[in-house]
Structures are given as structure tokens and as C-alpha cells.
CSV table of C-alpha atoms in Angstrom, one decimal:
chain,number,residue,atom,x,y,z
A,1,MET,CA,16.4,-4.3,-1.0
A,2,SER,CA,17.4,-6.4,-4.0
A,3,TRP,CA,16.5,-7.2,-7.6
A,4,LEU,CA,15.8,-10.9,-8.4
A,5,PRO,CA,15.0,-12.5,-11.7
A,6,ILE,CA,11.4,-13.5,-11.8
A,7,SER,CA,12.3,-16.9,-13.3
A,8,ASN,CA,14.1,-17.6,-10.0
A,9,MET,CA,11.0,-17.1,-7.9
A,10,THR,CA,10.1,-20.7,-7.0
A,11,THR,CA,7.9,-20.0,-4.0
A,12,PRO,CA,4.8,-17.9,-3.8
A,13,ARG,CA,5.4,-14.3,-2.7
A,14,GLU,CA,3.0,-11.7,-1.4
A,15,VAL,CA,2.5,-8.9,-3.9
A,16,SER,CA,2.5,-5.5,-2.3
A,17,ARG,CA,-0.4,-3.1,-2.6
A,18,PHE,CA,0.8,-1.5,-5.8
A,19,ALA,CA,2.5,-4.3,-7.8
A,20,PHE,CA,0.3,-5.4,-10.7
A,21,THR,CA,-1.6,-8.6,-10.4
A,22,ARG,CA,-4.7,-10.3,-11.6
A,23,ARG,CA,-7.8,-9.8,-9.6
A,24,SER,CA,-8.2,-13.5,-8.8
A,25,GLN,CA,-4.7,-13.4,-7.2
A,26,ASP,CA,-5.7,-10.4,-5.1
A,27,TRP,CA,-8.9,-12.1,-3.9
A,28,PHE,CA,-7.1,-15.3,-3.0
A,29,ARG,CA,-4.4,-13.5,-1.1
A,30,SER,CA,-6.9,-11.3,0.7
A,31,ALA,CA,-9.0,-14.4,1.6
A,32,VAL,CA,-6.0,-16.2,3.0
A,33,SER,CA,-5.0,-13.1,4.9
A,34,LEU,CA,-8.4,-12.7,6.4
A,35,ILE,CA,-8.6,-16.4,7.5
A,36,VAL,CA,-5.2,-16.3,9.2
A,37,PHE,CA,-5.9,-13.0,10.8
A,38,SER,CA,-9.4,-14.1,12.0
A,39,ILE,CA,-7.8,-17.1,13.7
A,40,ALA,CA,-5.1,-14.9,15.3
A,41,ALA,CA,-7.8,-12.5,16.5
A,42,ALA,CA,-9.8,-15.2,18.1
A,43,MET,CA,-6.7,-16.5,19.9
A,44,CYS,CA,-5.8,-13.1,21.1
A,45,THR,CA,-9.3,-12.6,22.6
A,46,THR,CA,-8.7,-15.3,25.2
A,47,THR,CA,-5.6,-13.6,26.6
A,48,GLN,CA,-6.7,-10.0,26.1
A,49,ALA,CA,-7.3,-9.4,29.8
A,50,GLU,CA,-3.7,-10.4,30.5
A,51,GLN,CA,-2.2,-8.5,27.6
A,52,GLY,CA,-4.3,-5.3,27.7
A,53,GLN,CA,-6.7,-3.9,25.2
A,54,GLN,CA,-5.9,-4.0,21.5
A,55,LEU,CA,-7.0,-1.8,18.6
A,56,VAL,CA,-7.1,-3.2,15.1
A,57,ILE,CA,-6.8,-0.8,12.2
A,58,TYR,CA,-7.2,-1.8,8.6
A,59,CYS,CA,-4.9,0.6,6.8
A,60,TRP,CA,-2.5,1.4,3.9
A,61,PRO,CA,1.0,0.0,4.3
A,62,GLY,CA,3.5,2.4,5.8
A,63,TYR,CA,0.8,5.0,6.6
A,64,VAL,CA,0.5,4.6,10.4
A,65,PRO,CA,4.0,5.3,11.9
A,66,GLU,CA,5.3,3.1,14.6
A,67,SER,CA,6.3,6.2,16.6
A,68,VAL,CA,2.7,7.3,16.7
A,69,THR,CA,1.3,3.9,17.8
A,70,GLU,CA,4.0,3.4,20.4
A,71,LEU,CA,3.2,6.7,22.0
A,72,PHE,CA,-0.5,5.9,22.0
A,73,ALA,CA,0.3,2.5,23.7
A,74,GLU,CA,2.5,4.3,26.2
A,75,GLU,CA,-0.2,6.8,27.1
A,76,THR,CA,-3.2,4.5,27.1
A,77,GLY,CA,-2.0,0.9,27.4
A,78,ILE,CA,-3.8,0.1,24.1
A,79,GLN,CA,-1.7,-1.8,21.6
A,80,VAL,CA,-2.4,-1.0,17.9
A,81,ILE,CA,-2.4,-3.9,15.4
A,82,ARG,CA,-2.2,-3.1,11.7
A,83,GLN,CA,-3.9,-5.1,9.0
A,84,TYR,CA,-3.2,-3.9,5.5
A,85,PHE,CA,-5.1,-3.5,2.3
A,86,SER,CA,-3.5,-2.6,-1.1
A,87,THR,CA,-6.2,-0.6,-2.8
A,88,ASN,CA,-9.4,1.1,-1.9
A,89,GLU,CA,-11.2,-1.5,-4.0
A,90,GLU,CA,-9.7,-4.3,-1.9
A,91,LEU,CA,-11.0,-2.5,1.2
A,92,LEU,CA,-14.4,-2.2,-0.3
A,93,GLN,CA,-14.5,-6.0,-1.0
A,94,ARG,CA,-13.8,-6.8,2.6
A,95,ARG,CA,-16.6,-7.5,5.1
A,96,LEU,CA,-16.1,-4.9,7.8
A,97,ASN,CA,-18.9,-5.7,10.1
A,98,ASP,CA,-17.6,-9.0,11.3
A,99,GLY,CA,-16.1,-7.7,14.5
A,100,ILE,CA,-12.4,-7.7,13.5
A,101,TYR,CA,-11.6,-4.1,12.7
A,102,ASP,CA,-11.9,-1.2,15.1
A,103,LEU,CA,-10.8,1.5,12.5
A,104,VAL,CA,-10.5,1.6,8.8
A,105,GLN,CA,-8.5,4.1,6.6
A,106,PRO,CA,-10.4,4.6,3.3
A,107,SER,CA,-9.8,7.4,0.8
A,108,ASP,CA,-12.6,9.8,0.4
A,109,TYR,CA,-14.5,8.1,-2.5
A,110,ALA,CA,-14.2,4.7,-0.7
A,111,ALA,CA,-15.5,6.2,2.5
A,112,GLU,CA,-18.5,7.5,0.5
A,113,ALA,CA,-19.2,4.0,-0.8
A,114,LEU,CA,-19.0,2.6,2.8
A,115,ILE,CA,-21.4,5.3,4.0
A,116,HIS,CA,-23.9,4.4,1.3
A,117,ARG,CA,-23.6,0.8,2.3
A,118,ASP,CA,-24.4,1.7,5.9
A,119,ALA,CA,-21.1,0.0,6.9
A,120,LEU,CA,-19.8,2.8,9.2
A,121,GLN,CA,-20.8,3.9,12.6
A,122,PRO,CA,-21.5,7.6,13.3
A,123,LEU,CA,-18.7,9.3,15.2
A,124,ARG,CA,-19.6,10.4,18.7
A,125,LEU,CA,-17.9,13.8,18.4
A,126,ASP,CA,-18.4,14.6,22.1
A,127,ARG,CA,-15.7,11.9,22.6
A,128,ILE,CA,-13.5,13.5,20.0
A,129,PRO,CA,-13.0,17.1,21.2
A,130,ASN,CA,-9.8,17.5,19.2
A,131,VAL,CA,-11.9,17.6,16.0
A,132,LYS,CA,-11.8,21.4,16.6
A,133,ASN,CA,-8.2,21.4,15.5
A,134,LEU,CA,-9.1,20.5,11.9
A,135,ASP,CA,-9.1,23.0,9.1
A,136,PRO,CA,-12.7,23.6,8.0
A,137,GLU,CA,-11.6,23.1,4.4
A,138,PHE,CA,-11.2,19.4,5.3
A,139,ARG,CA,-14.5,18.9,7.1
A,140,LYS,CA,-17.9,18.1,5.6
A,141,LEU,CA,-16.6,17.3,2.2
A,142,PRO,CA,-18.7,15.7,-0.5
A,143,HIS,CA,-18.0,12.1,0.6
A,144,ASP,CA,-19.3,12.9,4.1
A,145,PRO,CA,-21.3,16.1,3.8
A,146,ASP,CA,-22.3,16.3,7.4
A,147,GLY,CA,-19.0,15.2,8.8
A,148,GLU,CA,-20.8,12.4,10.6
A,149,TYR,CA,-18.7,9.4,9.8
A,150,THR,CA,-15.1,10.3,9.0
A,151,VAL,CA,-12.2,12.5,10.0
A,152,PRO,CA,-9.3,13.3,7.7
A,153,TRP,CA,-6.0,11.5,8.3
A,154,LEU,CA,-3.8,13.2,5.6
A,155,ALA,CA,-4.5,14.6,2.2
A,156,GLY,CA,-2.5,14.9,-1.0
A,157,THR,CA,-2.5,15.2,-4.7
A,158,VAL,CA,-1.4,13.1,-7.7
A,159,GLY,CA,0.8,14.9,-10.1
A,160,ILE,CA,3.9,14.9,-12.3
A,161,VAL,CA,7.5,14.9,-11.0
A,162,VAL,CA,10.2,15.9,-13.5
A,163,ASN,CA,13.9,15.5,-13.2
A,164,THR,CA,14.8,18.8,-14.9
A,165,SER,CA,18.5,17.8,-15.2
A,166,LYS,CA,17.3,15.1,-17.7
A,167,VAL,CA,14.1,16.6,-19.1
A,168,LYS,CA,14.8,20.0,-20.6
A,169,GLU,CA,11.5,20.7,-22.4
A,170,PRO,CA,8.6,22.1,-20.3
A,171,ILE,CA,6.1,19.5,-19.1
A,172,GLY,CA,2.6,20.9,-18.3
A,173,SER,CA,0.2,18.2,-19.3
A,174,TYR,CA,-0.5,14.5,-19.5
A,175,GLY,CA,0.0,14.8,-23.3
A,176,ASP,CA,3.5,16.2,-22.7
A,177,VAL,CA,4.4,13.2,-20.5
A,178,PHE,CA,3.1,10.7,-23.1
A,179,SER,CA,4.3,12.5,-26.2
A,180,GLY,CA,6.6,9.6,-27.0
A,181,LYS,CA,9.8,11.5,-26.2
A,182,TYR,CA,10.1,9.9,-22.8
A,183,GLU,CA,9.2,6.3,-23.6
A,184,GLY,CA,10.9,4.0,-21.2
A,185,ARG,CA,11.8,6.8,-18.8
A,186,ILE,CA,8.5,7.1,-17.0
A,187,VAL,CA,7.4,5.6,-13.6
A,188,ALA,CA,3.7,5.6,-12.9
A,189,LEU,CA,1.2,4.5,-10.3
A,190,SER,CA,-0.4,1.1,-10.9
A,191,ASP,CA,-3.8,2.2,-9.7
A,192,PRO,CA,-6.6,1.9,-12.2
A,193,ARG,CA,-8.7,4.7,-10.6
A,194,GLU,CA,-5.7,7.1,-11.0
A,195,TRP,CA,-5.1,6.0,-14.6
A,196,LEU,CA,-8.8,6.6,-15.3
A,197,GLY,CA,-8.6,10.1,-13.8
A,198,TRP,CA,-5.6,11.0,-16.0
A,199,ALA,CA,-7.3,9.9,-19.2
A,200,LEU,CA,-10.5,11.6,-18.3
A,201,MET,CA,-8.8,14.9,-17.5
A,202,HIS,CA,-6.7,14.6,-20.7
A,203,LEU,CA,-9.9,14.1,-22.7
A,204,GLY,CA,-11.7,16.9,-20.9
A,205,ILE,CA,-14.3,14.6,-19.4
A,206,PRO,CA,-15.4,15.0,-15.7
A,207,VAL,CA,-13.4,12.6,-13.6
A,208,ASN,CA,-16.4,10.8,-12.2
A,209,GLU,CA,-18.3,10.5,-15.4
A,210,VAL,CA,-17.7,6.9,-16.4
A,211,THR,CA,-19.9,5.1,-19.0
A,212,PRO,CA,-19.2,2.3,-21.4
A,213,GLU,CA,-18.9,4.8,-24.2
A,214,VAL,CA,-16.4,6.9,-22.1
A,215,LEU,CA,-14.4,3.8,-21.3
A,216,THR,CA,-14.0,3.1,-25.0
A,217,GLU,CA,-12.2,6.4,-25.3
A,218,VAL,CA,-10.2,5.8,-22.2
A,219,ARG,CA,-9.0,2.4,-23.6
A,220,GLN,CA,-7.7,4.2,-26.7
A,221,VAL,CA,-5.7,6.6,-24.5
A,222,TRP,CA,-4.3,3.9,-22.3
A,223,SER,CA,-3.3,1.9,-25.4
A,224,ASP,CA,-1.1,4.7,-26.4
A,225,TRP,CA,0.2,5.6,-23.0
A,226,MET,CA,0.9,2.3,-21.2
A,227,PRO,CA,3.6,1.0,-23.5
A,228,GLN,CA,5.7,4.1,-22.7
A,229,ILE,CA,6.0,3.2,-19.0
A,230,ALA,CA,9.3,1.8,-17.7
A,231,VAL,CA,8.0,1.0,-14.1
A,232,PHE,CA,4.6,0.6,-12.6
A,233,ASP,CA,5.2,1.4,-8.9
A,234,SER,CA,2.8,3.0,-6.5
A,235,ASP,CA,5.0,2.4,-3.4
A,236,THR,CA,8.6,3.5,-4.2
A,237,ALA,CA,8.4,5.8,-7.2
A,238,ALA,CA,10.7,8.3,-5.4
A,239,ASP,CA,13.4,5.5,-5.1
A,240,VAL,CA,13.0,4.8,-8.9
A,241,MET,CA,13.6,8.4,-9.7
A,242,ILE,CA,16.6,8.7,-7.3
A,243,ASP,CA,18.1,5.5,-8.7
A,244,GLY,CA,18.0,7.1,-12.2
A,245,ALA,CA,15.6,4.5,-13.6
A,246,ALA,CA,13.1,7.2,-14.6
A,247,ASP,CA,13.1,10.9,-15.4
A,248,ILE,CA,9.4,11.5,-15.0
A,249,ALA,CA,7.0,10.2,-12.3
A,250,LEU,CA,3.2,10.2,-12.2
A,251,THR,CA,2.9,9.7,-8.4
A,252,TRP,CA,1.6,10.7,-5.0
A,253,SER,CA,2.5,14.2,-3.7
A,254,GLY,CA,4.2,12.4,-0.7
A,255,ASP,CA,6.8,10.9,-3.1
A,256,ALA,CA,7.1,14.3,-4.8
A,257,ALA,CA,7.6,16.1,-1.5
A,258,THR,CA,10.4,13.7,-0.7
A,259,LEU,CA,12.1,14.3,-4.0
A,260,LEU,CA,11.7,18.1,-3.8
A,261,ALA,CA,13.2,18.1,-0.3
A,262,LYS,CA,16.1,16.0,-1.6
A,263,SER,CA,17.2,18.1,-4.6
A,264,SER,CA,16.2,21.3,-6.5
A,265,ARG,CA,16.5,19.4,-9.8
A,266,TYR,CA,13.1,17.9,-9.2
A,267,LYS,CA,9.9,19.8,-10.1
A,268,TYR,CA,6.3,19.0,-9.2
A,269,ILE,CA,3.7,19.8,-11.7
A,270,LEU,CA,-0.1,19.8,-11.3
A,271,PRO,CA,-1.5,19.8,-14.9
A,272,SER,CA,-3.8,22.6,-15.8
A,273,ALA,CA,-6.3,20.0,-17.1
A,274,GLY,CA,-6.6,18.9,-13.5
A,275,ALA,CA,-5.0,16.8,-10.8
A,276,HIS,CA,-6.5,14.4,-8.3
A,277,ARG,CA,-6.7,15.6,-4.7
A,278,TYR,CA,-7.5,12.8,-2.2
A,279,VAL,CA,-8.4,12.9,1.4
A,280,ASP,CA,-7.6,9.7,3.4
A,281,CYS,CA,-9.8,9.2,6.4
A,282,LEU,CA,-10.3,7.4,9.6
A,283,ALA,CA,-13.7,5.8,10.2
A,284,ILE,CA,-15.2,3.2,12.6
A,285,PRO,CA,-16.9,0.2,11.0
A,286,LYS,CA,-20.2,-1.2,12.3
A,287,GLY,CA,-19.5,-4.0,14.6
A,288,ALA,CA,-16.1,-2.6,15.8
A,289,PRO,CA,-15.4,-4.4,19.1
A,290,HIS,CA,-13.5,-1.5,20.6
A,291,ARG,CA,-15.5,1.6,19.6
A,292,GLU,CA,-14.3,3.6,22.6
A,293,ALA,CA,-10.7,2.8,22.0
A,294,ALA,CA,-11.1,3.8,18.3
A,295,GLU,CA,-12.6,7.1,19.3
A,296,GLU,CA,-9.7,7.6,21.7
A,297,PHE,CA,-7.2,6.9,18.9
A,298,ILE,CA,-8.9,9.4,16.6
A,299,ASN,CA,-8.8,12.1,19.3
A,300,PHE,CA,-5.2,11.3,19.9
A,301,ILE,CA,-4.3,11.6,16.2
A,302,LEU,CA,-6.0,15.0,16.1
A,303,ARG,CA,-3.7,16.4,18.9
A,304,PRO,CA,-1.3,19.0,17.3
A,305,ASP,CA,1.8,17.3,18.6
A,306,VAL,CA,0.8,13.9,17.3
A,307,SER,CA,-0.3,15.3,14.0
A,308,LEU,CA,3.1,16.9,13.7
A,309,MET,CA,4.6,13.4,14.1
A,310,LEU,CA,2.6,12.3,11.1
A,311,SER,CA,3.9,15.2,9.0
A,312,ALA,CA,7.5,14.5,10.1
A,313,GLU,CA,7.3,11.0,8.7
A,314,ILE,CA,4.8,11.3,5.9
A,315,PRO,CA,5.1,14.6,4.0
A,316,PHE,CA,1.5,14.8,2.7
A,317,THR,CA,-0.9,17.7,3.3
A,318,ASN,CA,-1.8,18.0,7.0
A,319,PRO,CA,-5.5,18.8,7.5
A,320,ASN,CA,-4.9,19.7,11.1
A,321,ALA,CA,-4.9,23.6,11.3
A,322,ALA,CA,-3.4,23.7,14.8
A,323,ALA,CA,-0.5,21.4,13.6
A,324,PHE,CA,0.0,23.3,10.4
A,325,GLU,CA,0.7,26.5,12.3
A,326,LYS,CA,3.7,24.7,14.0
A,327,LEU,CA,5.2,23.3,10.8
A,328,SER,CA,8.6,24.7,9.7
A,329,LYS,CA,8.6,27.3,7.0
A,330,ARG,CA,10.4,24.9,4.7
A,331,ALA,CA,7.7,22.2,5.2
A,332,LYS,CA,4.9,24.7,4.5
A,333,SER,CA,6.6,26.0,1.4
A,334,ASN,CA,7.0,22.5,-0.2
A,335,PRO,CA,4.6,22.8,-3.2
A,336,ALA,CA,4.1,19.1,-3.3
A,337,SER,CA,2.8,19.0,0.3
A,338,TYR,CA,0.9,22.3,0.0
A,339,PRO,CA,-0.1,23.0,-3.6
A,340,PRO,CA,-0.9,26.6,-4.8
A,341,GLU,CA,-4.4,27.9,-4.3
A,342,ASP,CA,-5.1,28.2,-8.0
A,343,ALA,CA,-4.4,24.5,-8.7
A,344,ASN,CA,-7.1,22.7,-10.6
A,345,LEU,CA,-7.8,19.9,-8.2
A,346,LYS,CA,-10.4,17.2,-8.7
A,347,SER,CA,-12.0,14.9,-6.1
A,348,PHE,CA,-13.0,11.4,-6.9
A,349,ARG,CA,-16.4,10.1,-6.1
A,350,SER,CA,-17.5,6.5,-5.9
A,351,ILE,CA,-18.2,5.1,-9.4
A,352,GLY,CA,-19.9,1.9,-8.0
A,353,GLU,CA,-20.0,-1.2,-10.2
A,354,MET,CA,-18.4,0.6,-13.1
A,355,PHE,CA,-15.1,0.1,-11.4
A,356,ASP,CA,-15.2,-3.6,-12.3
A,357,GLN,CA,-15.3,-2.6,-16.0
A,358,VAL,CA,-12.6,0.0,-15.5
A,359,GLU,CA,-10.3,-2.6,-13.8
A,360,LYS,CA,-11.0,-5.1,-16.6
A,361,VAL,CA,-10.1,-2.7,-19.3
A,362,PHE,CA,-7.0,-1.6,-17.4
A,363,ASN,CA,-5.7,-5.1,-17.1
A,364,ASP,CA,-6.6,-5.9,-20.7
A,365,VAL,CA,-4.7,-2.9,-22.0
A,366,ARG,CA,-1.8,-3.4,-19.7
A,367,PHE,CA,-1.3,-7.1,-20.4
A,368,GLY,CA,-2.8,-7.5,-23.8
A,369,THR,CA,-2.4,-4.7,-26.3
A,370,ARG,CA,1.4,-4.9,-26.9
A,371,LYS,CA,3.7,-7.9,-26.8
A,372,ARG,CA,5.9,-6.1,-24.3
A,373,TRP,CA,3.1,-6.1,-21.7
A,374,ARG,CA,2.6,-9.9,-21.7
A,375,ALA,CA,3.3,-11.6,-18.5
A,376,THR,CA,6.2,-13.6,-19.9
A,377,ASP,CA,9.9,-13.6,-19.6
A,378,GLU,CA,10.0,-10.1,-20.9
A,379,TRP,CA,9.3,-9.1,-17.3
A,380,LYS,CA,12.8,-9.8,-16.0
A,381,PHE,CA,13.3,-8.4,-12.5
A,382,ALA,CA,11.2,-7.9,-9.5
A,383,ARG,CA,12.4,-5.8,-6.5
A,384,LEU,CA,12.2,-7.6,-3.2
A,385,GLU,CA,11.8,-5.8,0.1
A,386,GLY,CA,11.0,-7.0,3.6
A,387,ASN,CA,7.6,-6.2,5.1
A,388,SER,CA,6.8,-5.8,8.7
A,389,ASN,CA,6.5,-9.6,9.2
A,390,GLY,CA,9.9,-10.2,7.8
A,391,HIS,CA,8.6,-11.6,4.5
A,392,GLN,CA,9.9,-10.6,1.1
A,393,VAL,CA,7.5,-8.5,-0.9
A,394,VAL,CA,7.4,-7.7,-4.6
A,395,THR,CA,7.1,-3.9,-4.7
A,396,SER,CA,7.6,-3.3,-8.5
A,397,ILE,CA,8.1,-5.1,-11.7
A,398,ARG,CA,10.3,-3.6,-14.3
A,399,ASN,CA,10.1,-4.0,-18.1
A,400,VAL,CA,13.5,-4.5,-19.5
A,401,SER,CA,12.5,-5.7,-23.0
A,402,SER,CA,14.0,-3.9,-25.9
């Protein structure tokens, strides 16, 4: 991992799922990725008989552990190939019925949109008997009320992590975070849908009620909040906190769980106004070339021993009741992984075409309302990491202007 001046970046670099970027750049990168992968998939087909069956999953980066797929390959002979998307919206823009993907990993509201588009195949639950291991709380949720198309992968919340050794005053709300006292000491997700949820909860508006009039109010909130951010980072916020570059994080509960397990100085807060609870799912797109293998993988994931492997590497909420019973007492007591029952948790639903307007306002505010948010030399350093293909990836961009 290294920090490199942006002015020294003379060759194009892939921006990771959570680094900020203009939508046209996202589309271009996604299109190139799909073309390259389609060619590779076609080439693989000719030798599949020799190499054994393959299962292609379209998923979040870092969310399908190697240990899990290696065990699956060892037991079944089926090799798992990962293809990544960076946001749910990128997933929703992709054609899924072209015979490339066997499994997709949408969050709940994206799964709902895919179901409405008739883009998913119904699950043949007689081939997935381990569905019985799931906690009923995570079955037949609003995005899939009959439990016909999806099974939960992992769940989590989005809340506030505070370094109490640096922040002495109590933090209990979004207004507290953005009071102005912590300007330049905050790391936050770069996801427009999450930012929308924070603003709506702050304003007392339902998180799925998005109209042009509501978006005008949201813009005003964002214009006040965004200039206070030191780092937009949806991938390594925990590292930013550990490095001491921020004292407050608005981030996934997985990051929070990592920090809480590391030191008692970190505290995870779910604001009383509300916090987003997401359920990430597995689903089979229409046209999946290996439907049976996809169902076999889903059944494999729902085994308690395999589900425990997920929890060991990714400390989110495990929806597998049989696996939860076998978790350590320490894991079960981590409030970031398993929030209190009285937490005011909100679920996102699909907002359809309104997301385009939300994203436009998000980018306008982020890049246009203050001089410091312009994409100029004020943005000095980008952190580079290696991805699974050995390429360098920009994972966050840090504002170091005065």
C-alpha cells in the first residue's frame, strides 16, 4: 500500500468500487471490463471439458473469501470465477441475461429492482435444503416477500464509529457529526444512496421518499456536510481510522466491527434518527449457464461450517441461525456485528429512475459547491493497492488543501 501524488499518475488506473468518479468513467470502465471478460468467457468455454466446470459470480470486491471458494472447488470440482461491480447501481446497469453470470450478489433494494425487471430466476428450493438454516428474520423480506428469488449472504448496518480518545463530546446523531467541530477529521462512504439516507433521516423524511422537492432539501444538507469530509472511502475506512487520519467514520458495520475488536477506544453508534440495515443476497440471473452449479454453491454457503468461515473473515451480521449458535461469545457480543434489538434500523427500497437525479446532485455538490471539492491539484494523493489481478487500484482520494 502506498500514497502517490495524483500529478504523477501518467497511465490510466482502475478506480475501485468506492473511489469517486464521474459516471461516464464508470460506464466506460464497466464496458471495457465486460468486453474483455466476454472474450475470456468464450475462450474458456472451448476448454471447459478439460478444465472442469466453472461458476461465475458477479460480486462485491473482497466479499467472497478465497478460503470458501477453494473448499467449494475441492469438494465439487467447480472453479469459482469472480467478476466485480463497484456499486449496486453499476450492477443494475449491467445486462445479466447474456449467459455470462451464474450468480449475482445484489443488496436488498437492488435485488428488488432486478425482480421487478424479471431478471432473476426463481430458486428451486428443493435443491437448496440448507435454506432451513436461515434465521426467519432474514427470509421473506420486503425486497423478496415470498423468498422466491434470493437468499441472504450477509447483513449489516451503516453507522458512526468514534475514536473516543480523540472525540470527547458525545456523538448521537448525524447533526453531531457535522456540527463543524470535526471538519477535516471525518471519513465517510462515497455511496450516493447512503448519503441520501443520512440526509433523509436527519431531516425526518422516510428513507425511500425521494421527490425533486425532497432532493432540493437534501442538496442543502449535503452542501453543509460534504466540505467537512477528510476522506471519502467506502473500502478501507477502518485503515483510515487506525492510521489516525480521521477520528469519526460513517461506514459499514464490518469496518466498525474490525475497529471495535481492535481497541476499546472505538465506539459504534446507530443514530436514534435511524440507521440503514442492508441485506446482501445471492440470486441466479435469467440465462445463467450453470444453474445447477449456482444452486449447489448457494446450498454450500448455507452450511453452518461454511457460514462460519464467512463470519471469520467478514465480521458482518450472519443471517444463518445454525452458524450463529456456533459463534464465539466475543463475536456475538460485538455491537457492530449484532446491533441491539431497540436500534432504529431502516431498509432501503428501490427508488427507480430517481437515483439518476440523486447521483447527479451528489456529484454536483461534491465537485462543485466549494473550491476545495474541485477535481484539481487540491486533490493531492491517491492511495494505491494491488487488486486480485496484480494491478494498482485507487482506493481513496484524500483532500489535503488548507
